[in-house]
Tab-separated table of C-alpha atoms and ligand atoms in Angstrom:
chain	number	residue	atom	x	y	z
A	1170	MET	CA	0.000	0.000	0.000
A	1171	LYS	CA	2.912	2.252	0.823
A	1172	GLU	CA	4.204	1.823	-2.731
A	1173	ALA	CA	0.761	2.668	-4.141
A	1174	LYS	CA	0.609	5.857	-2.067
A	1175	SER	CA	4.036	6.969	-3.128
A	1176	VAL	CA	3.075	6.316	-6.758
A	1177	PHE	CA	0.145	8.684	-6.399
A	1178	VAL	CA	2.316	11.317	-4.797
A	1179	SER	CA	4.874	11.028	-7.552
A	1180	LEU	CA	2.069	11.170	-10.140
A	1181	ALA	CA	1.172	14.593	-8.817
A	1182	ALA	CA	4.810	15.648	-9.058
A	1183	LEU	CA	5.054	14.307	-12.572
A	1184	LEU	CA	1.924	16.048	-13.717
A	1185	ILE	CA	3.137	19.323	-12.300
A	1186	SER	CA	6.438	18.973	-14.068
A	1187	LEU	CA	4.728	17.937	-17.277
A	1188	ALA	CA	2.443	20.929	-17.125
A	1189	LEU	CA	5.521	23.123	-16.765
A	1190	ALA	CA	7.452	21.586	-19.628
A	1191	PRO	CA	7.418	23.898	-22.635
A	1192	GLY	CA	5.230	22.710	-25.485
A	1193	THR	CA	4.043	19.572	-23.743
A	1194	PRO	CA	0.283	19.331	-23.171
A	1195	PRO	CA	-0.662	18.168	-19.660
A	1196	ALA	CA	-1.639	14.530	-19.521
A	1197	ALA	CA	-4.855	13.206	-18.017
A	1198	VAL	CA	-5.107	9.681	-16.665
A	1199	ALA	CA	-8.477	8.078	-15.921
A	1200	TYR	CA	-9.807	4.742	-14.707
A	1201	THR	CA	-11.574	2.514	-17.239
A	1202	PRO	CA	-15.201	3.660	-17.341
A	1203	PHE	CA	-17.843	1.019	-16.630
A	1204	SER	CA	-19.314	1.476	-20.116
A	1205	ASP	CA	-16.036	0.200	-21.618
A	1206	ALA	CA	-15.608	-2.598	-19.079
A	1207	GLU	CA	-19.200	-3.840	-19.410
A	1208	PRO	CA	-18.756	-5.910	-22.601
A	1209	VAL	CA	-15.656	-7.550	-21.070
A	1210	LEU	CA	-17.559	-8.344	-17.862
A	1211	ASP	CA	-20.368	-9.854	-19.965
A	1212	ALA	CA	-18.162	-11.917	-22.232
A	1213	LEU	CA	-15.971	-13.259	-19.429
A	1214	ALA	CA	-18.683	-13.762	-16.790
A	1215	GLU	CA	-17.404	-17.306	-16.161
A	1216	VAL	CA	-13.876	-16.259	-15.258
A	1217	LEU	CA	-14.397	-13.020	-13.369
A	1218	PRO	CA	-12.569	-12.523	-10.073
A	1219	PRO	CA	-14.665	-13.619	-7.065
A	1220	GLY	CA	-15.684	-10.060	-6.106
A	1221	LEU	CA	-17.331	-9.493	-9.488
A	1222	ARG	CA	-18.864	-12.920	-10.083
A	1223	ALA	CA	-22.620	-13.585	-10.297
A	1224	LYS	CA	-23.583	-9.920	-9.957
A	1225	SER	CA	-26.365	-8.155	-11.859
A	1226	HIS	CA	-25.496	-5.295	-14.215
A	1227	PRO	CA	-26.790	-2.597	-11.854
A	1228	GLU	CA	-24.760	-4.169	-9.033
A	1229	LEU	CA	-21.645	-4.285	-11.173
A	1230	GLU	CA	-22.133	-0.722	-12.292
A	1231	SER	CA	-22.485	0.627	-8.782
A	1232	MET	CA	-19.496	-1.287	-7.413
A	1233	TRP	CA	-17.214	-0.664	-10.435
A	1234	PRO	CA	-15.558	2.619	-9.304
A	1235	SER	CA	-14.588	1.230	-5.897
A	1236	TRP	CA	-13.607	-2.205	-7.275
A	1237	VAL	CA	-11.305	-0.592	-9.826
A	1238	LYS	CA	-9.579	1.488	-7.163
A	1239	SER	CA	-9.017	-1.411	-4.790
A	1240	ARG	CA	-7.877	-3.733	-7.595
A	1241	ASP	CA	-5.479	-1.025	-8.769
A	1242	ALA	CA	-3.945	-0.923	-5.274
A	1243	GLU	CA	-3.675	-4.739	-5.212
A	1244	ILE	CA	-1.906	-4.818	-8.562
A	1245	ARG	CA	0.544	-2.122	-7.449
A	1246	GLU	CA	1.201	-4.140	-4.298
A	1247	ARG	CA	2.646	-6.859	-6.553
A	1248	LEU	CA	5.589	-4.552	-7.217
A	1249	ASN	CA	6.914	-5.340	-3.730
A	1250	GLN	CA	7.342	-9.000	-4.508
A	1251	GLY	CA	8.905	-8.121	-7.860
A	1252	ASP	CA	11.431	-5.978	-5.954
A	1253	GLU	CA	12.335	-8.956	-3.782
A	1254	ASP	CA	12.796	-11.134	-6.876
A	1255	THR	CA	15.154	-8.494	-8.242
A	1256	ILE	CA	17.221	-8.542	-5.053
A	1257	ILE	CA	17.534	-12.314	-5.433
A	1258	ASN	CA	18.835	-11.826	-8.999
A	1259	LEU	CA	21.386	-9.432	-7.522
A	1260	LEU	CA	22.286	-12.055	-4.905
A	1261	LEU	CA	22.835	-14.732	-7.553
A	1262	PHE	CA	24.540	-12.716	-10.289
A	1263	GLY	CA	25.859	-9.440	-8.867
A	1264	THR	CA	29.574	-8.674	-8.953
A	1265	SER	CA	29.593	-5.223	-7.351
A	1266	PHE	CA	29.501	-6.515	-3.748
A	1267	THR	CA	31.401	-9.797	-3.837
A	1268	GLN	CA	34.428	-11.619	-5.187
A	1269	GLU	CA	32.479	-14.904	-5.264
A	1270	PRO	CA	31.668	-16.293	-8.702
A	1271	ARG	CA	28.213	-15.760	-10.178
A	1272	LEU	CA	25.846	-18.695	-10.226
A	1273	THR	CA	26.006	-20.345	-13.626
A	1274	ALA	CA	22.921	-21.187	-15.680
A	1275	ALA	CA	23.785	-24.891	-15.282
A	1276	GLN	CA	23.988	-24.597	-11.480
A	1277	LEU	CA	20.725	-22.702	-11.389
A	1278	LYS	CA	18.951	-25.284	-13.516
A	1279	LYS	CA	19.992	-28.020	-11.147
A	1280	LEU	CA	19.128	-26.239	-7.909
A	1281	SER	CA	16.305	-27.809	-5.998
A	1282	PRO	CA	13.748	-25.571	-4.273
A	1283	ASP	CA	13.951	-27.965	-1.332
A	1284	PRO	CA	16.912	-26.805	0.822
A	1285	ASN	CA	17.478	-30.341	2.120
A	1286	GLN	CA	17.743	-31.943	-1.252
A	1287	VAL	CA	21.120	-32.669	-2.801
A	1288	VAL	CA	21.724	-30.797	-6.041
A	1289	GLU	CA	21.565	-33.187	-8.942
A	1290	GLY	CA	24.968	-34.552	-10.050
A	1291	GLU	CA	26.966	-32.224	-7.802
A	1292	PRO	CA	27.352	-32.004	-4.042
A	1293	GLY	CA	24.577	-29.674	-2.945
A	1294	THR	CA	26.793	-28.342	-0.173
A	1295	GLN	CA	29.122	-26.733	-2.707
A	1296	VAL	CA	26.407	-24.586	-4.261
A	1297	ARG	CA	24.848	-23.923	-0.883
A	1298	ALA	CA	28.214	-22.718	0.431
A	1299	LEU	CA	28.534	-20.394	-2.565
A	1300	ILE	CA	25.085	-18.954	-1.934
A	1301	GLN	CA	25.807	-18.545	1.759
A	1302	SER	CA	28.987	-16.607	0.994
A	1303	ARG	CA	27.086	-14.427	-1.465
A	1304	VAL	CA	24.384	-13.812	1.148
A	1305	GLN	CA	27.051	-12.731	3.649
A	1306	ASP	CA	28.721	-10.418	1.131
A	1307	LEU	CA	25.405	-8.912	0.081
A	1308	ILE	CA	24.550	-8.200	3.710
A	1309	ILE	CA	27.892	-6.488	4.256
A	1310	GLY	CA	27.101	-4.428	1.161
A	1311	MET	CA	23.560	-3.616	2.317
A	1312	ASP	CA	24.923	-2.611	5.708
A	1313	SER	CA	27.354	-0.141	4.116
A	1314	PRO	CA	25.915	0.554	0.684
A	1315	GLY	CA	27.909	3.735	0.006
A	1316	ASN	CA	26.510	5.163	-3.225
A	1317	ASN	CA	25.925	1.774	-4.872
A	1318	GLU	CA	22.312	2.332	-5.998
A	1319	ARG	CA	21.511	-1.392	-6.120
A	1320	LEU	CA	22.751	-1.991	-2.576
A	1321	LEU	CA	20.852	1.074	-1.387
A	1322	PHE	CA	17.738	-0.329	-2.986
A	1323	ALA	CA	18.307	-3.827	-1.571
A	1324	ARG	CA	18.612	-2.285	1.883
A	1325	LYS	CA	15.405	-0.322	1.364
A	1326	VAL	CA	13.535	-3.469	0.329
A	1327	ALA	CA	14.801	-5.343	3.414
A	1328	GLU	CA	13.904	-2.394	5.655
A	1329	ARG	CA	10.424	-2.410	4.173
A	1330	ALA	CA	10.163	-5.969	5.470
A	1331	GLY	CA	11.014	-4.726	8.982
A	1332	ILE	CA	14.750	-5.438	9.056
A	1333	LYS	CA	16.806	-2.881	10.945
A	1334	PHE	CA	20.494	-3.004	10.136
A	1335	SER	CA	21.231	-0.951	13.260
A	1336	ASP	CA	19.835	-3.706	15.526
A	1337	ALA	CA	22.211	-6.227	17.111
A	1338	ASN	CA	20.631	-9.119	15.237
A	1339	GLY	CA	19.735	-7.084	12.141
A	1340	LYS	CA	22.288	-8.796	9.903
A	1341	GLU	CA	21.190	-12.226	11.008
A	1342	GLU	CA	17.585	-11.344	10.223
A	1343	ALA	CA	18.659	-10.003	6.849
A	1344	ALA	CA	20.424	-13.298	6.069
A	1345	HIS	CA	17.336	-15.223	7.032
A	1346	TYR	CA	15.198	-12.923	4.908
A	1347	LEU	CA	17.411	-13.270	1.832
A	1348	TYR	CA	17.600	-17.030	2.162
A	1349	GLU	CA	13.814	-17.325	2.490
A	1350	LYS	CA	13.204	-15.159	-0.547
A	1351	TYR	CA	15.793	-17.104	-2.477
A	1352	LEU	CA	13.975	-20.364	-1.700
A	1353	ARG	CA	10.661	-18.822	-2.711
A	1354	VAL	CA	12.137	-17.732	-6.044
A	1355	LEU	CA	13.489	-21.266	-6.608
A	1356	ARG	CA	10.119	-22.816	-5.785
A	1357	GLU	CA	8.387	-20.423	-8.163
A	1358	GLN	CA	10.864	-21.126	-10.925
A	1359	SER	CA	10.249	-24.810	-10.622
A	1360	SER	CA	6.481	-24.266	-10.706
A	1361	TYR	CA	6.849	-22.142	-13.882
A	1362	GLN	CA	8.805	-25.000	-15.466
A	1363	GLN	CA	5.919	-27.308	-14.633
A	1364	LEU	CA	3.359	-24.869	-16.044
A	1365	LEU	CA	5.397	-24.541	-19.239
A	1366	ALA	CA	5.645	-28.320	-19.552
A	1367	ALA	CA	1.880	-28.618	-18.991
A	1368	ALA	CA	1.258	-25.967	-21.669
A	1369	HIS	CA	3.553	-27.845	-24.052
A	1370	SER	CA	1.757	-31.116	-23.368
A	1371	LEU	CA	-1.465	-29.574	-24.728
A	1372	GLY	CA	0.015	-30.470	-28.111
A	1373	ASP	CA	-1.485	-27.366	-29.752
A	1374	PRO	CA	0.996	-24.530	-30.439
A	1375	THR	CA	-1.698	-21.832	-30.247
A	1376	GLU	CA	-3.059	-23.141	-26.942
A	1377	GLU	CA	0.502	-23.395	-25.660
A	1378	PHE	CA	1.215	-19.805	-26.671
A	1379	ALA	CA	-2.026	-18.644	-25.025
A	1380	GLU	CA	-1.042	-20.376	-21.775
A	1381	ARG	CA	2.500	-19.018	-21.896
A	1382	SER	CA	1.054	-15.543	-22.480
A	1383	LYS	CA	-0.322	-15.353	-18.944
A	1384	ILE	CA	2.155	-17.538	-17.140
A	1385	TYR	CA	3.202	-14.852	-14.630
A	1386	LYS	CA	-0.346	-13.896	-13.625
A	1387	ASP	CA	0.409	-14.655	-9.977
A	1388	ARG	CA	3.998	-13.471	-9.899
A	1389	GLY	CA	5.418	-10.295	-8.390
A	1390	LEU	CA	5.710	-7.471	-10.923
A	1391	SER	CA	9.332	-7.167	-11.876
A	1392	LEU	CA	10.960	-4.423	-13.888
A	1393	ASP	CA	13.504	-6.554	-15.770
A	1394	THR	CA	14.384	-5.574	-19.272
A	1395	SER	CA	16.893	-6.771	-21.837
A	1396	LEU	CA	17.866	-6.070	-25.424
A	1397	PRO	CA	16.535	-9.114	-27.356
A	1398	PRO	CA	12.816	-8.136	-27.263
A	1399	ASP	CA	13.795	-4.779	-28.763
A	1400	PHE	CA	15.468	-6.625	-31.615
A	1401	ALA	CA	12.257	-8.630	-32.080
A	1402	LEU	CA	10.298	-5.359	-32.225
A	1403	GLU	CA	12.597	-4.061	-34.968
A	1404	VAL	CA	12.043	-7.258	-36.956
A	1405	ALA	CA	8.262	-6.858	-36.557
A	1406	LEU	CA	8.334	-3.185	-37.574
A	1407	THR	CA	10.443	-4.057	-40.629
A	1408	THR	CA	7.933	-6.740	-41.645
A	1409	MET	CA	5.019	-4.351	-41.180
A	1410	ARG	CA	6.755	-1.712	-43.287
A	1411	ASP	CA	7.596	-4.227	-46.014
A	1412	ARG	CA	3.967	-5.406	-46.098
A	1413	GLY	CA	2.722	-1.826	-46.434
A	1414	LEU	CA	1.040	-1.789	-43.003
A	1415	LEU	CA	3.212	1.111	-41.887
A	1416	SER	CA	4.245	3.695	-44.440
A	1417	ALA	CA	7.021	6.278	-44.447
A	1418	SER	CA	6.599	8.889	-41.696
A	1419	SER	CA	3.225	7.420	-40.682
A	1420	VAL	CA	4.171	7.154	-37.013
A	1421	ARG	CA	4.302	10.156	-34.723
A	1422	ARG	CA	2.895	9.299	-31.295
A	1423	VAL	CA	4.282	6.170	-29.679
A	1424	GLY	CA	3.531	4.699	-26.266
A	1425	ILE	CA	5.707	2.206	-24.457
A	1426	ILE	CA	3.652	0.303	-21.895
A	1427	GLY	CA	5.994	-0.953	-19.167
A	1428	PRO	CA	9.442	0.170	-20.398
A	1429	GLY	CA	11.148	-1.533	-17.435
A	1430	LEU	CA	14.415	-0.820	-15.699
A	1431	ASP	CA	17.606	-2.761	-16.234
A	1432	PHE	CA	18.665	-3.319	-12.612
A	1433	THR	CA	19.843	-6.955	-12.528
A	1434	ASP	CA	17.795	-9.138	-14.817
A	1435	LYS	CA	16.965	-12.765	-14.200
A	1436	GLN	CA	19.103	-14.119	-17.042
A	1437	GLU	CA	22.366	-12.229	-16.964
A	1438	GLY	CA	22.036	-9.859	-14.046
A	1439	TYR	CA	24.860	-7.410	-14.670
A	1440	ASP	CA	25.301	-4.761	-12.004
A	1441	PHE	CA	28.446	-2.944	-13.110
A	1442	TYR	CA	26.699	0.086	-14.591
A	1443	ARG	CA	23.940	2.423	-13.478
A	1444	THR	CA	20.350	1.254	-13.815
A	1445	GLN	CA	18.899	2.241	-17.153
A	1446	THR	CA	15.838	1.988	-19.338
A	1447	VAL	CA	16.264	0.822	-22.899
A	1448	GLN	CA	13.009	0.117	-24.706
A	1449	PRO	CA	11.797	3.698	-25.368
A	1450	PHE	CA	15.157	4.460	-27.001
A	1451	ALA	CA	15.248	1.152	-28.866
A	1452	VAL	CA	11.844	1.829	-30.416
A	1453	MET	CA	12.809	5.414	-31.357
A	1454	ASP	CA	16.005	4.108	-32.934
A	1455	SER	CA	14.178	1.447	-34.973
A	1456	LEU	CA	11.446	3.834	-36.135
A	1457	VAL	CA	14.007	6.356	-37.364
A	1458	ARG	CA	16.104	3.626	-39.025
A	1459	LEU	CA	13.068	2.286	-40.876
A	1460	GLY	CA	11.952	5.747	-42.007
A	1461	LEU	CA	8.621	5.357	-40.219
A	1462	VAL	CA	8.851	8.659	-38.350
A	1463	LYS	CA	9.962	12.198	-38.925
A	1464	PRO	CA	12.484	12.434	-36.058
A	1465	GLU	CA	11.554	16.014	-35.214
A	1466	LYS	CA	7.869	15.058	-34.822
A	1467	LEU	CA	8.311	11.897	-32.754
A	1468	GLU	CA	6.773	11.742	-29.255
A	1469	VAL	CA	7.245	8.755	-26.965
A	1470	ASP	CA	5.179	8.341	-23.807
A	1471	SER	CA	6.116	5.697	-21.249
A	1472	PHE	CA	3.268	4.227	-19.208
A	1473	ASP	CA	4.148	2.410	-16.051
A	1474	LEU	CA	2.908	1.838	-12.516
A	1475	SER	CA	6.348	1.658	-10.952
A	1476	SER	CA	7.465	4.927	-9.404
A	1477	ARG	CA	11.056	3.787	-9.970
A	1478	VAL	CA	10.540	3.527	-13.716
A	1479	LEU	CA	8.547	6.758	-13.917
A	1480	GLU	CA	11.054	8.754	-11.903
A	1481	HIS	CA	13.927	7.365	-13.930
A	1482	VAL	CA	12.362	8.402	-17.244
A	1483	GLU	CA	11.396	11.777	-15.848
A	1484	ARG	CA	14.939	12.395	-14.556
A	1485	ALA	CA	16.369	11.569	-17.977
A	1486	ARG	CA	13.921	13.946	-19.660
A	1487	ARG	CA	14.715	16.782	-17.270
A	1488	ALA	CA	18.428	16.267	-17.816
A	1489	ALA	CA	17.852	16.337	-21.573
A	1490	LEU	CA	15.943	19.606	-21.262
A	1491	GLN	CA	19.195	20.966	-19.812
A	1492	GLY	CA	21.134	19.569	-22.753
A	1493	ARG	CA	22.436	16.365	-21.160
A	1494	PRO	CA	22.468	13.109	-23.178
A	1495	TYR	CA	21.422	9.662	-21.868
A	1496	THR	CA	23.950	6.861	-21.942
A	1497	ILE	CA	22.972	3.220	-22.412
A	1498	GLN	CA	25.371	0.371	-21.634
A	1499	LEU	CA	25.024	-2.699	-23.822
A	1500	PRO	CA	26.843	-5.726	-22.393
A	1501	ARG	CA	26.822	-8.990	-24.330
A	1502	ASP	CA	27.957	-12.467	-23.416
A	1503	PRO	CA	29.362	-14.115	-26.573
A	1504	LEU	CA	28.765	-17.517	-24.944
A	1505	ARG	CA	25.004	-16.970	-25.111
A	1506	GLY	CA	25.316	-17.782	-28.794
A	1507	TRP	CA	23.151	-14.959	-30.126
A	1508	LYS	CA	22.124	-15.318	-33.778
A	1509	PRO	CA	24.190	-13.129	-36.153
A	1510	GLU	CA	21.127	-10.903	-36.782
A	1511	LEU	CA	20.844	-10.131	-33.071
A	1512	VAL	CA	24.573	-9.466	-32.821
A	1513	ALA	CA	24.257	-7.080	-35.794
A	1514	TYR	CA	21.371	-5.328	-34.024
A	1515	TRP	CA	23.484	-5.009	-30.872
A	1516	LYS	CA	26.259	-3.432	-32.968
A	1517	ARG	CA	23.998	-0.898	-34.700
A	1518	PHE	CA	21.787	-0.128	-31.684
A	1519	GLY	CA	21.488	3.612	-31.169
A	1520	ASP	CA	23.183	4.798	-34.357
A	1521	GLN	CA	20.047	6.707	-35.424
A	1522	ILE	CA	19.513	8.590	-32.192
A	1523	GLY	CA	22.983	8.875	-30.729
A	1524	SER	CA	26.576	7.846	-31.092
A	1525	SER	CA	28.892	5.230	-29.653
A	1526	VAL	CA	30.877	6.226	-26.579
A	1527	PRO	CA	33.368	4.230	-24.505
A	1528	PRO	CA	31.441	1.804	-22.279
A	1529	VAL	CA	31.889	1.412	-18.534
A	1530	ALA	CA	34.759	-1.052	-18.019
A	1531	VAL	CA	33.629	-4.645	-17.606
A	1532	PRO	CA	34.924	-5.954	-14.251
A	1533	PRO	CA	37.650	-8.621	-14.506
A	1534	SER	CA	35.363	-11.193	-12.842
A	1535	LEU	CA	33.112	-10.997	-15.916
A	1536	HIS	CA	35.892	-11.999	-18.282
A	1537	GLY	CA	34.655	-12.653	-21.801
A	1538	ILE	CA	31.731	-10.208	-21.576
A	1539	GLU	CA	31.827	-7.587	-24.331
A	1540	SER	CA	30.246	-4.208	-24.008
A	1541	ARG	CA	29.492	-1.086	-25.951
A	1542	ALA	CA	27.677	2.112	-25.009
A	1543	VAL	CA	25.549	4.672	-26.785
A	1544	SER	CA	25.014	8.278	-25.860
A	1545	VAL	CA	21.481	9.274	-26.903
A	1546	ARG	CA	21.163	12.877	-28.069
A	1547	PRO	CA	19.122	15.128	-25.741
A	1548	THR	CA	16.851	16.052	-28.628
A	1549	PHE	CA	15.537	12.473	-28.575
A	1550	VAL	CA	15.573	12.029	-24.801
A	1551	LYS	CA	13.385	15.056	-24.266
A	1552	ARG	CA	10.719	13.591	-26.536
A	1553	MET	CA	9.870	11.112	-23.770
A	1554	ARG	CA	7.243	11.588	-21.080
A	1555	ALA	CA	6.473	9.345	-18.133
A	1556	LEU	CA	2.892	8.697	-17.076
A	1557	ASP	CA	1.621	6.764	-14.096
A	1558	VAL	CA	-0.835	4.371	-15.728
A	1559	ASN	CA	-1.875	0.895	-14.662
A	1560	ILE	CA	-2.821	-0.261	-18.140
A	1561	VAL	CA	-5.165	-2.937	-16.767
A	1562	LEU	CA	-7.435	-0.342	-15.174
A	1563	GLN	CA	-6.357	3.046	-16.482
A	1564	ARG	CA	-5.691	4.918	-19.681
A	1565	GLU	CA	-4.347	8.230	-20.824
A	1566	GLU	CA	-7.301	10.263	-21.996
A	1567	VAL	CA	-6.249	11.517	-25.370
A	1568	PRO	CA	-8.117	13.848	-27.685
A	1569	GLU	CA	-9.042	12.175	-30.986
A	1570	LYS	CA	-6.365	13.933	-33.016
A	1571	ALA	CA	-3.607	13.086	-30.536
A	1572	LYS	CA	-4.269	9.339	-30.299
A	1573	PHE	CA	-1.373	6.943	-30.591
A	1574	ASP	CA	-0.135	5.468	-33.837
A	1575	LEU	CA	1.739	2.715	-32.069
A	1576	LEU	CA	1.682	1.158	-28.602
A	1577	VAL	CA	4.226	-1.418	-27.462
A	1578	ALA	CA	3.799	-3.871	-24.577
A	1579	THR	CA	6.379	-6.642	-24.346
A	1580	ASN	CA	6.703	-8.800	-21.228
A	1581	VAL	CA	3.970	-6.823	-19.470
A	1582	LEU	CA	0.595	-8.443	-20.185
A	1583	VAL	CA	2.065	-11.867	-19.329
A	1584	TYR	CA	1.614	-10.798	-15.677
A	1585	TYR	CA	-2.180	-10.813	-16.009
A	1586	ASP	CA	-5.002	-13.287	-16.602
A	1587	THR	CA	-7.430	-13.247	-19.515
A	1588	PHE	CA	-9.889	-10.907	-17.802
A	1589	GLU	CA	-7.239	-8.335	-16.911
A	1590	GLN	CA	-5.586	-8.634	-20.324
A	1591	SER	CA	-8.974	-7.923	-21.919
A	1592	LEU	CA	-9.448	-4.845	-19.733
A	1593	ALA	CA	-5.946	-3.726	-20.732
A	1594	LEU	CA	-6.850	-4.204	-24.386
A	1595	THR	CA	-9.914	-1.992	-23.839
A	1596	ASN	CA	-7.684	0.757	-22.469
A	1597	ILE	CA	-5.183	0.290	-25.276
A	1598	GLN	CA	-8.001	0.547	-27.827
A	1599	SER	CA	-9.152	3.825	-26.303
A	1600	MET	CA	-5.660	5.301	-26.719
A	1601	LEU	CA	-4.999	4.151	-30.297
A	1602	ARG	CA	-6.144	5.984	-33.377
A	1603	PRO	CA	-8.252	3.960	-35.815
A	1604	GLY	CA	-5.735	1.925	-37.819
A	1605	GLY	CA	-3.117	2.224	-35.059
A	1606	PHE	CA	-1.206	-0.822	-33.826
A	1607	LEU	CA	-0.359	-2.581	-30.592
A	1608	LEU	CA	2.828	-4.664	-30.711
A	1609	THR	CA	3.125	-7.342	-28.033
A	1610	ASN	CA	4.692	-10.737	-27.432
A	1611	ASN	CA	1.557	-12.165	-25.803
A	1612	LEU	CA	-1.426	-13.797	-27.429
A	1613	LEU	CA	-4.551	-11.952	-26.303
A	1614	LEU	CA	-8.189	-12.913	-26.466
A	1615	GLU	CA	-10.021	-11.088	-29.254
A	1616	LEU	CA	-13.424	-10.258	-27.875
A	1617	PRO	CA	-15.891	-9.464	-30.676
A	1618	SER	CA	-17.056	-6.394	-28.744
A	1619	LEU	CA	-13.581	-4.870	-28.929
A	1620	LYS	CA	-12.229	-3.097	-31.966
A	1621	MET	CA	-8.801	-4.698	-31.672
A	1622	ARG	CA	-8.008	-7.366	-34.265
A	1623	SER	CA	-4.854	-9.426	-34.541
A	1624	GLY	CA	-3.021	-9.121	-37.816
A	1625	ASP	CA	-0.122	-11.516	-37.932
A	1626	TYR	CA	3.041	-12.284	-36.002
A	1627	VAL	CA	6.747	-12.689	-36.608
A	1628	PRO	CA	8.717	-15.391	-34.821
A	1629	VAL	CA	12.192	-14.192	-33.844
A	1630	GLU	CA	14.951	-16.476	-32.572
A	1631	TYR	CA	17.610	-15.012	-30.302
A	1632	SER	CA	19.938	-18.031	-30.242
A	1633	SER	CA	19.767	-21.691	-31.129
A	1634	ARG	CA	18.991	-22.603	-27.514
A	1635	PRO	CA	15.552	-24.142	-27.086
A	1636	ALA	CA	12.734	-21.623	-26.577
A	1637	ASP	CA	15.111	-18.654	-26.762
A	1638	GLY	CA	13.030	-16.301	-28.855
A	1639	ASP	CA	9.794	-14.377	-29.060
A	1640	ARG	CA	6.790	-13.947	-31.259
A	1641	ILE	CA	5.758	-10.369	-31.829
A	1642	LEU	CA	2.106	-9.986	-32.708
A	1643	TRP	CA	0.349	-6.922	-33.959
A	1644	TYR	CA	-3.208	-5.974	-33.111
A	1645	ARG	CA	-4.860	-3.248	-35.147
A	1646	ARG	CA	-7.533	-0.888	-33.968
A	1647	LEU	CA	-10.492	-1.021	-36.322
A	1648	PRO	CA	-12.166	2.255	-37.303
B	1743	SAM	C1	9.295	-7.251	-17.113
B	1743	SAM	S1	9.267	-5.547	-17.424
B	1743	SAM	C2	9.352	-5.507	-19.184
B	1743	SAM	C3	10.188	-4.362	-19.697
B	1743	SAM	C4	10.243	-4.206	-21.212
B	1743	SAM	N1	8.935	-3.957	-21.764
B	1743	SAM	C5	10.875	-5.407	-21.862
B	1743	SAM	O1	10.206	-6.156	-22.569
B	1743	SAM	O2	12.084	-5.599	-21.685
B	1743	SAM	C6	7.589	-5.150	-17.083
B	1743	SAM	C7	7.305	-3.665	-17.034
B	1743	SAM	O3	5.896	-3.467	-17.080
B	1743	SAM	C8	5.487	-2.643	-16.002
B	1743	SAM	N2	4.100	-3.027	-15.687
B	1743	SAM	C9	3.657	-4.171	-15.140
B	1743	SAM	N3	2.327	-4.141	-15.018
B	1743	SAM	C10	1.910	-2.959	-15.524
B	1743	SAM	C11	0.648	-2.350	-15.664
B	1743	SAM	N4	-0.465	-2.963	-15.251
B	1743	SAM	N5	0.583	-1.119	-16.206
B	1743	SAM	C12	1.721	-0.483	-16.602
B	1743	SAM	N6	2.943	-1.007	-16.489
B	1743	SAM	C13	3.040	-2.246	-15.959
B	1743	SAM	C14	6.506	-2.937	-14.920
B	1743	SAM	O4	6.527	-1.933	-13.931
B	1743	SAM	C15	7.760	-3.005	-15.759
B	1743	SAM	O5	8.245	-1.730	-16.055
């Protein structure tokens, strides 16, 4: 609840700053009106959440405003668990607070969520000892975080759970806390593997994709982001241009739903550079490269419910208004075996909106990791705005002539079930201009009452590892 409150406070701050920004119209955010939700409630009567089930229309209508507000708070509450998951990624992969080696993918795969079980094919004690040392080092770091923003954040998350580092037994409690959360994350990972296997056993690729598309519906909301989905978006945009769906300079207003924050992601988890957001810049870069926008006309709004994401974007925009560029670090592990097309994307990333600069040095413990960096020109950075929107229950209210040409939501809707995804699609529809597109990597239900229709999709492989890729679908708003 605390998080939700602080989001509302920061919304006010953001709106004030937006109103003050020269040439930028103030933004208005509203909850989904009942009239728009009604067809979704009708069509999905069988799968509504308990509080909305078996109610008459007048009952639903009168309870809608309060239900929406309380559900909004519940969804925002899920950010807390996502924060804890992120701290566990830092525990497993971080190099800024420890000399211990990172956990390898192979070790992670073999780890059992049961602390008493021996790790398959390897003495469990060895991995447990490694994790214990990492826990100790992380606690030392959290106790004296200096200006390491990840350690400061980890400490804040632990303090939120009631841990006081100043207490005599504070560090012991912190160790207990980290170990518990680590075991929870392991248990969840193993249950996701089971869900994926169950989806696969359906034997129908579309059904499997539909199941995968909501697999995190009960998970904490995490902010992770990485480069490969941005490559997949560029492939999709190229296909749409080549098929005549998007013509030269036809895109002006773009919205990124859930841009994310690269803090320490669950796959690679680098922590040797400052946290950053990537997707808004990636989409700008691709649109300029493909000739789909006039750079001087482009506007990119970021919609998120995380105050951390919103404040980050807003800080970057303010800095750009004072002429400061935004630097993005792009590490790459050659052992991940990226496809040549993805490597080429990594090499060209940012060349339309900025220029290459020397990257932050890769620490010696990460030997083999390559990196490059891009400095994005302020003229592009200041085209971004940040808006506090929970896309499941809210929308930006946009006048007809300012509606979006393109909305992007990758790795966002997967955190919601069919009902909430359908509400999100209603909000997305209200923000798109007729003929505008949503690009997503989740398969969404197409309710006949909605004006959103799926076009096609492009499958994009990131490496030759199994299931290492995405499908980007486009949904078009009918007139
Ligand atoms: C896992 S990250 C994905 C980041 C990026 N889109 C990508 O694909 O790399 C999910 C992002 O969506 C945001 N998010 C989750 N639920 C949301 C919602 N209901 N409305 C708006 N943003 C949401 C999170 O705060 C986070 O920034």
